[in-house]
Tab-separated table of C-alpha atoms in Angstrom:
chain	number	residue	atom	x	y	z
A	18	MET	CA	12.267	15.474	6.310
A	19	THR	CA	13.745	12.902	8.701
A	20	THR	CA	13.455	12.521	12.422
A	21	ASN	CA	13.498	9.854	15.074
A	22	VAL	CA	10.025	9.219	16.372
A	23	THR	CA	10.316	10.500	19.942
A	24	PRO	CA	7.229	11.545	21.925
A	25	GLY	CA	6.987	15.321	22.136
A	26	THR	CA	9.335	16.022	19.222
A	27	ASP	CA	7.684	14.257	16.278
A	28	PRO	CA	6.038	16.169	13.448
A	29	GLU	CA	2.365	16.236	14.379
A	30	PRO	CA	-0.054	14.323	12.140
A	31	ASN	CA	-2.545	16.511	10.292
A	32	PRO	CA	-5.617	14.319	9.731
A	33	HIS	CA	-7.900	16.950	8.156
A	34	ALA	CA	-6.441	18.804	5.194
A	35	THR	CA	-8.207	22.085	4.428
A	36	GLU	CA	-9.126	23.203	0.944
A	37	GLU	CA	-6.250	25.722	1.081
A	38	GLN	CA	-3.763	23.009	2.019
A	39	VAL	CA	-5.037	20.770	-0.757
A	40	LYS	CA	-4.592	23.615	-3.228
A	41	ALA	CA	-0.987	24.117	-2.088
A	42	ALA	CA	-0.336	20.373	-2.240
A	43	LEU	CA	-1.390	20.244	-5.889
A	44	GLU	CA	1.913	21.988	-6.624
A	45	ASP	CA	4.027	19.984	-4.154
A	46	THR	CA	3.824	16.215	-4.406
A	47	LYS	CA	5.663	15.531	-1.131
A	48	LEU	CA	3.352	17.867	0.776
A	49	ALA	CA	0.472	16.027	-0.868
A	50	GLN	CA	1.928	12.702	0.309
A	51	VAL	CA	2.011	13.907	3.902
A	52	LEU	CA	-1.463	15.471	3.880
A	53	TYR	CA	-3.145	12.571	2.096
A	54	HIS	CA	-1.591	9.823	4.207
A	55	ASP	CA	-2.062	11.719	7.472
A	56	TRP	CA	-5.721	12.084	6.473
A	57	GLU	CA	-5.996	8.323	5.930
A	58	ALA	CA	-3.832	7.045	8.784
A	59	GLU	CA	-6.421	6.404	11.493
A	60	THR	CA	-8.954	4.821	9.118
A	61	TYR	CA	-6.590	3.182	6.628
A	62	ASP	CA	-6.770	-0.323	8.082
A	63	ASP	CA	-10.569	-0.275	8.015
A	64	LYS	CA	-10.687	1.200	4.508
A	65	TRP	CA	-8.516	-1.547	3.055
A	66	SER	CA	-9.747	-4.367	5.343
A	67	ILE	CA	-6.260	-4.671	6.841
A	68	SER	CA	-5.819	-6.907	9.866
A	69	TYR	CA	-2.956	-8.534	11.709
A	70	ASP	CA	-4.405	-12.011	11.956
A	71	GLU	CA	-4.081	-15.177	9.877
A	72	ARG	CA	-5.943	-13.707	6.882
A	73	CYS	CA	-3.497	-10.864	6.264
A	74	ILE	CA	-0.466	-12.762	7.567
A	75	ASP	CA	-1.097	-15.314	4.814
A	76	TYR	CA	-1.681	-12.554	2.262
A	77	ALA	CA	1.551	-10.706	3.095
A	78	ARG	CA	3.568	-13.913	3.170
A	79	GLY	CA	2.115	-14.936	-0.180
A	80	ARG	CA	3.332	-11.695	-1.770
A	81	PHE	CA	6.787	-12.212	-0.258
A	82	ASP	CA	7.021	-15.864	-1.263
A	83	ALA	CA	6.017	-15.062	-4.849
A	84	VAL	CA	9.548	-13.745	-5.425
A	85	ALA	CA	11.630	-14.739	-2.377
A	86	ALA	CA	10.411	-18.120	-1.170
A	87	ASP	CA	13.810	-19.795	-1.602
A	88	GLN	CA	15.622	-17.724	1.057
A	89	PRO	CA	16.523	-18.960	4.569
A	90	LEU	CA	14.512	-17.353	7.370
A	91	PRO	CA	14.346	-15.381	9.518
A	92	TYR	CA	16.162	-12.223	8.436
A	93	GLY	CA	17.722	-10.448	11.393
A	94	ARG	CA	16.626	-6.839	10.890
A	95	ALA	CA	14.110	-5.616	8.329
A	96	MET	CA	12.839	-2.182	7.333
A	97	GLU	CA	9.571	-1.233	5.689
A	98	LEU	CA	9.826	1.747	3.346
A	99	GLY	CA	6.623	3.791	3.133
A	100	CYS	CA	5.177	1.645	5.893
A	101	GLY	CA	1.666	3.048	6.032
A	102	THR	CA	0.113	1.383	9.073
A	103	GLY	CA	2.740	-1.363	9.017
A	104	PHE	CA	0.627	-3.912	7.159
A	105	PHE	CA	3.400	-5.595	5.192
A	106	LEU	CA	6.287	-5.703	7.666
A	107	LEU	CA	4.244	-6.471	10.788
A	108	ASN	CA	2.445	-9.360	9.140
A	109	LEU	CA	5.696	-10.665	7.645
A	110	MET	CA	7.313	-10.530	11.084
A	111	GLN	CA	4.402	-12.491	12.521
A	112	SER	CA	4.955	-15.128	9.834
A	113	GLY	CA	8.615	-15.512	10.826
A	114	VAL	CA	10.274	-13.523	8.027
A	115	ALA	CA	12.218	-11.139	10.316
A	116	GLU	CA	13.094	-10.825	13.980
A	117	LYS	CA	13.423	-7.046	14.397
A	118	GLY	CA	11.833	-4.264	12.354
A	119	SER	CA	11.965	-0.570	11.513
A	120	VAL	CA	9.130	1.393	9.907
A	121	THR	CA	9.582	4.580	7.874
A	122	ASP	CA	7.104	6.839	6.119
A	123	LEU	CA	6.885	10.463	4.976
A	124	SER	CA	3.600	10.723	6.901
A	125	PRO	CA	3.901	11.220	10.683
A	126	GLY	CA	0.362	9.897	11.053
A	127	MET	CA	1.228	6.616	9.374
A	128	VAL	CA	4.383	6.087	11.446
A	129	LYS	CA	2.367	6.751	14.600
A	130	VAL	CA	-0.244	4.138	13.682
A	131	ALA	CA	2.358	1.595	12.530
A	132	LEU	CA	4.241	1.859	15.827
A	133	ARG	CA	0.987	1.543	17.762
A	134	ASN	CA	0.083	-1.574	15.777
A	135	ALA	CA	3.537	-3.054	16.419
A	136	GLU	CA	3.244	-2.373	20.142
A	137	ASN	CA	-0.178	-4.008	20.265
A	138	LEU	CA	1.285	-7.088	18.568
A	139	GLY	CA	4.292	-7.221	20.882
A	140	LEU	CA	6.780	-6.860	18.023
A	141	ASP	CA	10.283	-5.367	18.284
A	142	VAL	CA	9.894	-2.363	15.974
A	143	ASP	CA	11.217	1.205	15.890
A	144	GLY	CA	10.173	3.991	13.520
A	145	ARG	CA	11.222	7.191	11.829
A	146	VAL	CA	9.497	9.797	9.693
A	147	ALA	CA	11.573	9.712	6.520
A	148	ASP	CA	11.833	10.610	2.859
A	149	ALA	CA	12.407	7.449	0.809
A	150	GLU	CA	14.898	9.301	-1.383
A	151	LYS	CA	17.147	9.904	1.645
A	152	ILE	CA	16.693	7.077	4.137
A	153	PRO	CA	17.923	8.109	7.615
A	154	TYR	CA	19.877	4.955	8.422
A	155	ASP	CA	23.555	4.121	8.066
A	156	ASP	CA	25.034	2.023	5.281
A	157	ASN	CA	24.760	-1.749	5.686
A	158	THR	CA	22.117	-1.617	8.425
A	159	PHE	CA	19.411	-4.034	7.252
A	160	ASP	CA	19.202	-7.614	6.059
A	161	LEU	CA	15.851	-7.030	4.337
A	162	VAL	CA	13.891	-4.023	3.053
A	163	VAL	CA	10.225	-4.424	2.129
A	164	GLY	CA	7.434	-2.180	0.939
A	165	HIS	CA	3.839	-2.503	-0.208
A	166	ALA	CA	2.241	-0.024	-2.630
A	167	VAL	CA	4.980	2.545	-2.009
A	168	LEU	CA	7.204	2.907	-5.095
A	169	HIS	CA	4.444	4.523	-7.141
A	170	HIS	CA	4.317	7.381	-4.595
A	171	ILE	CA	8.033	8.231	-4.838
A	172	PRO	CA	9.107	10.932	-7.330
A	173	ASP	CA	12.524	9.379	-8.086
A	174	VAL	CA	12.066	5.626	-7.833
A	175	GLU	CA	15.590	4.792	-8.988
A	176	GLN	CA	17.092	7.078	-6.341
A	177	ALA	CA	14.950	5.413	-3.674
A	178	LEU	CA	16.158	1.992	-4.810
A	179	ARG	CA	19.763	3.208	-4.625
A	180	GLU	CA	19.064	4.279	-1.044
A	181	VAL	CA	17.511	0.898	-0.300
A	182	LEU	CA	20.634	-0.847	-1.582
A	183	ARG	CA	22.831	1.507	0.451
A	184	VAL	CA	21.156	0.615	3.762
A	185	LEU	CA	21.082	-3.104	2.950
A	186	ARG	CA	23.964	-5.287	4.038
A	187	PRO	CA	25.849	-7.100	1.240
A	188	GLY	CA	23.667	-9.985	0.118
A	189	GLY	CA	20.581	-8.324	1.604
A	190	ARG	CA	17.295	-8.426	-0.275
A	191	PHE	CA	14.445	-6.047	-1.041
A	192	VAL	CA	10.860	-7.025	-1.859
A	193	PHE	CA	8.344	-4.419	-3.054
A	194	ALA	CA	4.798	-5.626	-3.692
A	195	GLY	CA	1.453	-4.030	-4.560
A	196	GLU	CA	2.755	-1.721	-7.293
A	197	PRO	CA	0.146	-0.790	-9.930
A	198	THR	CA	0.774	-1.774	-13.508
A	199	THR	CA	-0.057	0.800	-16.175
A	200	ILE	CA	-2.878	-1.220	-17.698
A	201	GLY	CA	-4.176	-2.407	-14.333
A	202	ASP	CA	-4.278	1.132	-12.961
A	203	PHE	CA	-6.333	2.262	-15.968
A	204	TYR	CA	-9.131	-0.247	-15.481
A	205	ALA	CA	-9.056	0.007	-11.666
A	206	ARG	CA	-9.508	3.798	-11.713
A	207	TRP	CA	-12.266	3.562	-14.315
A	208	MET	CA	-14.190	1.053	-12.196
A	209	SER	CA	-13.650	3.097	-9.025
A	210	ARG	CA	-14.916	6.334	-10.589
A	211	ALA	CA	-17.957	4.584	-12.032
A	212	THR	CA	-18.778	2.905	-8.707
A	213	TRP	CA	-18.380	6.157	-6.728
A	214	ALA	CA	-20.578	8.117	-9.142
A	215	ALA	CA	-23.285	5.456	-9.188
A	216	THR	CA	-23.355	4.976	-5.407
A	217	THR	CA	-23.296	8.656	-4.413
A	218	ASN	CA	-26.038	9.510	-6.936
A	219	ILE	CA	-28.345	6.564	-6.250
A	220	THR	CA	-28.189	7.173	-2.496
A	221	LYS	CA	-29.653	10.646	-3.035
A	222	LEU	CA	-32.997	8.967	-3.728
A	223	GLY	CA	-35.523	8.964	-0.877
A	224	PRO	CA	-35.695	5.244	-0.042
A	225	LEU	CA	-31.897	4.913	-0.163
A	226	GLN	CA	-30.844	8.055	1.703
A	227	SER	CA	-30.049	6.056	4.827
A	228	TRP	CA	-27.268	4.432	2.756
A	229	ARG	CA	-25.667	7.824	2.078
A	230	ARG	CA	-22.742	9.054	4.144
A	231	PRO	CA	-23.098	12.577	5.602
A	232	GLN	CA	-22.259	15.208	2.998
A	233	GLU	CA	-19.280	16.511	4.987
A	234	GLU	CA	-17.732	13.029	4.894
A	235	LEU	CA	-18.309	12.804	1.156
A	236	ASP	CA	-16.776	16.260	0.699
A	237	GLU	CA	-13.722	15.231	2.723
A	238	SER	CA	-13.423	12.082	0.620
A	239	SER	CA	-13.556	14.241	-2.500
A	240	ARG	CA	-10.698	16.397	-1.177
A	241	ALA	CA	-8.758	13.228	-0.438
A	242	ALA	CA	-9.461	11.998	-3.965
A	243	ALA	CA	-8.031	15.248	-5.321
A	244	LEU	CA	-4.850	14.584	-3.347
A	245	GLU	CA	-4.822	10.952	-4.434
A	246	ALA	CA	-4.482	12.112	-8.028
A	247	VAL	CA	-1.293	13.910	-6.970
A	248	VAL	CA	0.235	11.252	-4.704
A	249	ASP	CA	-0.147	8.371	-7.162
A	250	ILE	CA	2.725	9.431	-9.398
A	251	HIS	CA	3.708	6.308	-11.317
A	252	THR	CA	2.404	3.143	-12.850
A	253	PHE	CA	4.762	0.438	-14.045
A	254	ASP	CA	5.335	-2.098	-16.719
A	255	PRO	CA	7.001	-5.032	-14.907
A	256	ALA	CA	9.948	-4.750	-17.313
A	257	ASP	CA	10.420	-1.103	-16.264
A	258	LEU	CA	10.621	-2.124	-12.602
A	259	GLU	CA	13.317	-4.656	-13.445
A	260	ARG	CA	15.250	-2.056	-15.441
A	261	MET	CA	15.144	0.521	-12.614
A	262	ALA	CA	16.238	-2.029	-10.019
A	263	ARG	CA	19.222	-3.077	-12.124
A	264	ALA	CA	20.130	0.548	-12.891
A	265	ALA	CA	20.137	1.232	-9.127
A	266	GLY	CA	22.701	-1.553	-8.698
A	267	ALA	CA	20.595	-4.563	-7.724
A	268	THR	CA	21.388	-8.110	-8.785
A	269	ARG	CA	19.171	-11.199	-9.024
A	270	VAL	CA	16.231	-8.990	-10.013
A	271	GLU	CA	12.872	-10.673	-10.612
A	272	THR	CA	9.248	-9.582	-10.972
A	273	ALA	CA	5.874	-11.257	-10.592
A	274	THR	CA	2.314	-9.995	-11.080
A	275	GLU	CA	-1.058	-10.797	-9.522
A	276	GLU	CA	-4.741	-9.817	-9.449
A	277	LEU	CA	-6.625	-9.583	-12.711
A	278	ALA	CA	-10.065	-11.103	-12.102
A	279	ALA	CA	-9.634	-10.326	-8.369
A	280	ALA	CA	-9.045	-6.647	-9.133
A	281	MET	CA	-12.250	-6.499	-11.172
A	282	LEU	CA	-14.137	-7.322	-7.970
A	283	GLY	CA	-11.863	-5.670	-5.429
A	284	TRP	CA	-11.906	-2.102	-6.710
A	285	PRO	CA	-15.699	-1.709	-6.991
A	286	VAL	CA	-16.107	-3.367	-3.569
A	287	ARG	CA	-13.596	-1.020	-1.877
A	288	THR	CA	-15.118	2.049	-3.510
A	289	PHE	CA	-18.646	1.059	-2.503
A	290	GLU	CA	-17.483	0.533	1.083
A	291	ALA	CA	-16.013	4.046	1.121
A	292	ALA	CA	-19.252	5.592	-0.150
A	293	VAL	CA	-21.773	4.118	2.285
A	294	PRO	CA	-22.031	4.166	6.115
A	295	PRO	CA	-19.954	1.297	7.535
A	296	GLU	CA	-22.773	0.141	9.823
A	297	LYS	CA	-24.790	-0.791	6.722
A	298	LEU	CA	-22.274	-3.481	5.796
A	299	GLY	CA	-22.281	-6.439	8.131
A	300	TRP	CA	-20.464	-9.736	8.407
A	301	GLY	CA	-22.310	-11.140	5.394
A	302	TRP	CA	-20.877	-8.425	3.172
A	303	ALA	CA	-17.363	-8.960	4.539
A	304	ARG	CA	-17.646	-12.707	3.915
A	305	PHE	CA	-18.876	-12.116	0.351
A	306	ALA	CA	-16.058	-9.643	-0.405
A	307	PHE	CA	-13.271	-11.797	1.020
A	308	ASN	CA	-14.478	-15.126	-0.363
A	309	GLY	CA	-15.114	-13.577	-3.768
A	310	TRP	CA	-11.643	-12.052	-3.844
A	311	LYS	CA	-10.095	-15.343	-2.709
A	312	GLN	CA	-11.846	-17.386	-5.385
A	313	LEU	CA	-10.917	-14.950	-8.136
A	314	SER	CA	-7.321	-14.842	-6.870
A	315	TRP	CA	-7.239	-18.624	-7.264
A	316	LEU	CA	-8.452	-18.179	-10.859
A	317	ASP	CA	-5.737	-15.588	-11.470
A	318	GLU	CA	-2.971	-17.772	-10.063
A	319	LYS	CA	-3.973	-21.153	-11.422
A	320	VAL	CA	-5.405	-20.205	-14.818
A	321	LEU	CA	-5.035	-16.619	-16.015
A	322	ARG	CA	-1.358	-16.214	-15.044
A	323	LYS	CA	-0.529	-19.045	-17.452
A	324	VAL	CA	-2.192	-17.436	-20.473
A	325	VAL	CA	-2.337	-13.645	-19.856
A	326	PRO	CA	0.800	-11.443	-20.166
A	327	GLN	CA	2.153	-9.957	-16.914
A	328	LYS	CA	1.367	-6.370	-17.868
A	329	PHE	CA	-2.413	-6.964	-17.779
A	330	PHE	CA	-2.479	-7.880	-14.084
A	331	TYR	CA	-3.079	-5.113	-11.558
A	332	ASN	CA	-0.238	-5.625	-9.046
A	333	ALA	CA	3.483	-6.017	-9.655
A	334	ILE	CA	6.094	-7.369	-7.239
A	335	VAL	CA	9.830	-6.777	-7.640
A	336	THR	CA	12.816	-8.177	-5.743
A	337	GLY	CA	16.576	-7.869	-5.946
A	338	THR	CA	19.698	-8.207	-3.831
A	339	LYS	CA	22.689	-6.059	-2.913
A	340	PRO	CA	25.937	-7.403	-4.423
């Protein structure tokens, strides 16, 4: 499924998957990708506390610099694969990593939001709805390809990486961040399920019912969770990511990992935020969540990374270049 994003001809986003559509998507992972990410598109930035200011610019640049800090900037033209709302590429462009951008995603809803975000930021960005296993750009088009939390959604990761290398110019680089490790995904999902169950049950009690989202919103979240189990296809050992990148033809392949202590706070916090009405959580909560994550990230980087094996951290980052 590939098309230029042109008003009036784009695939229409479908933000509210029905039970029948969810049932069909359980047997079709790419349909599930579209339904799930269309469902999330308009609220995704709020759900994940995504912004396009200094906080997230620094975060995105930190992920990039973890594996590619030694490269001259800016890159001329960059593409984000599985762009979501454009978080990674748009913030990298604001930090000076690239001059011109292209966003691609299987979800029409996500491409729509990413292009809107780019327009609001005044960035030079175009977009296409696209399957990562068949990228709709010519050979040798881009100087840089980036992605955040995308590879684990793609059925054939090695094929997608071959496509990435095809559209890169010789010497071009890719950077994929935010990929769940196998061990990290296990403890993150366990904490999320426990937090969701505790919050949605406790808020049934009389004094706490004002902290409960309307049942129809909880039901829709449950349908989304059913799709999430289908769209999250892979977890990775960092060594597996390196192997796949080299098998696809990449050179100068490296990996890094991040978030161990930070993930132990981040996943319960995000799940709690999804289970209660947003107006209940004010600036004090946001400050607690961000400062707590920041302090634990410092612990991860300065202490735990030196003594804990890579595979125990939640997020993996991989980079490589086209020969």
